[in-house]
Short mmCIF file of C-alpha atoms in Angstrom, two decimals:
data_model
loop_
_atom_site.label_atom_id
_atom_site.label_comp_id
_atom_site.label_asym_id
_atom_site.label_seq_id
_atom_site.Cartn_x
_atom_site.Cartn_y
_atom_site.Cartn_z
CA UNK F 1 80.51 84.71 96.12
CA UNK F 2 78.90 82.13 98.34
CA UNK F 3 77.30 83.55 101.48
CA UNK F 4 76.04 81.03 104.01
CA UNK F 5 74.29 83.51 106.28
CA UNK F 6 76.88 83.40 109.04
CA UNK F 7 80.31 85.02 108.93
CA UNK F 8 81.60 82.51 111.49
CA UNK F 9 80.45 79.57 109.34
CA UNK F 10 82.06 81.10 106.24
CA UNK F 11 85.34 81.49 108.13
CA UNK F 12 85.23 78.00 109.66
CA UNK F 13 84.40 76.42 106.30
CA UNK F 14 87.47 78.18 104.96
CA UNK F 15 89.54 76.88 107.89
CA UNK F 16 88.55 73.26 107.17
CA UNK F 17 89.00 73.56 103.41
CA UNK F 18 85.38 73.64 102.24
CA UNK F 19 85.92 77.17 100.91
CA UNK F 20 89.10 78.70 99.52
CA UNK F 21 88.52 82.08 101.10
CA UNK F 22 86.06 84.29 102.94
CA UNK F 23 85.78 88.02 103.39
CA UNK F 24 83.44 90.45 104.98
CA UNK F 25 83.06 94.11 105.77
CA UNK F 26 81.62 95.85 108.82
CA UNK F 27 81.25 92.63 110.82
CA UNK F 28 80.77 92.75 114.56
CA UNK F 29 83.85 91.43 116.35
CA UNK F 30 81.83 89.04 118.52
CA UNK F 31 80.40 87.47 115.37
CA UNK F 32 83.77 86.55 113.89
CA UNK F 33 86.38 86.38 116.69
CA UNK F 34 86.04 82.63 117.29
CA UNK F 35 86.11 81.86 113.58
CA UNK F 36 89.21 84.00 113.07
CA UNK F 37 91.01 82.19 115.90
CA UNK F 38 90.10 78.80 114.41
CA UNK F 39 91.19 79.85 110.91
CA UNK F 40 94.48 81.23 112.17
CA UNK F 41 95.26 78.02 114.05
CA UNK F 42 94.31 75.97 110.97
CA UNK F 43 96.99 77.77 108.96
CA UNK F 44 94.88 80.32 107.14
CA UNK F 45 96.17 83.80 106.43
CA UNK F 46 93.99 86.35 108.20
CA UNK F 47 93.80 90.05 107.33
CA UNK F 48 91.73 92.34 109.54
CA UNK F 49 91.02 96.04 109.81
CA UNK F 50 89.08 97.53 112.70
CA UNK F 51 87.00 100.64 112.11
CA UNK F 52 87.54 102.68 115.30
CA UNK F 53 84.40 104.76 114.79
CA UNK F 54 81.97 101.85 114.55
CA UNK F 55 84.06 99.09 116.18
CA UNK F 56 83.34 96.84 113.22
CA UNK F 57 85.85 94.61 111.46
CA UNK F 58 86.69 94.04 107.81
CA UNK F 59 88.34 90.67 107.28
CA UNK F 60 89.87 88.41 104.66
CA UNK F 61 90.62 84.76 105.47
CA UNK F 62 91.96 81.99 103.29
CA UNK F 63 94.81 79.81 102.23
CA UNK F 64 97.87 82.09 102.19
CA UNK F 65 97.91 82.55 98.41
CA UNK F 66 94.14 83.07 98.18
CA UNK F 67 93.98 85.56 101.06
CA UNK F 68 96.94 87.50 99.66
CA UNK F 69 95.31 87.68 96.22
CA UNK F 70 92.00 88.81 97.73
CA UNK F 71 93.82 91.44 99.78
CA UNK F 72 95.63 92.75 96.69
CA UNK F 73 92.39 92.75 94.68
CA UNK F 74 90.52 94.75 97.32
CA UNK F 75 93.47 97.15 97.67
CA UNK F 76 93.55 97.68 93.88
CA UNK F 77 89.81 98.35 93.89
CA UNK F 78 90.14 100.75 96.83
CA UNK F 79 87.77 98.69 98.96
CA UNK F 80 90.07 97.23 101.58
CA UNK F 81 93.36 98.58 102.83
CA UNK F 82 95.31 96.68 105.44
#
């Protein structure tokens, strides 16, 4: 997995087609909110889960087929459950 050091950059690169998908766990909402809005408007599928205890966000973003496959993979592995 390619990690560019910024969740927002990973998400925006996905929104513009430079990456096929991006995901992250325990991200701070203020670090990813803008990127998620951009990706959603660009036509990406966005999955999110908010942890109410820590107020962090798990997210999956990508082209609809890629994001769906990542979501299913993480569900099968027991890592991410939407």
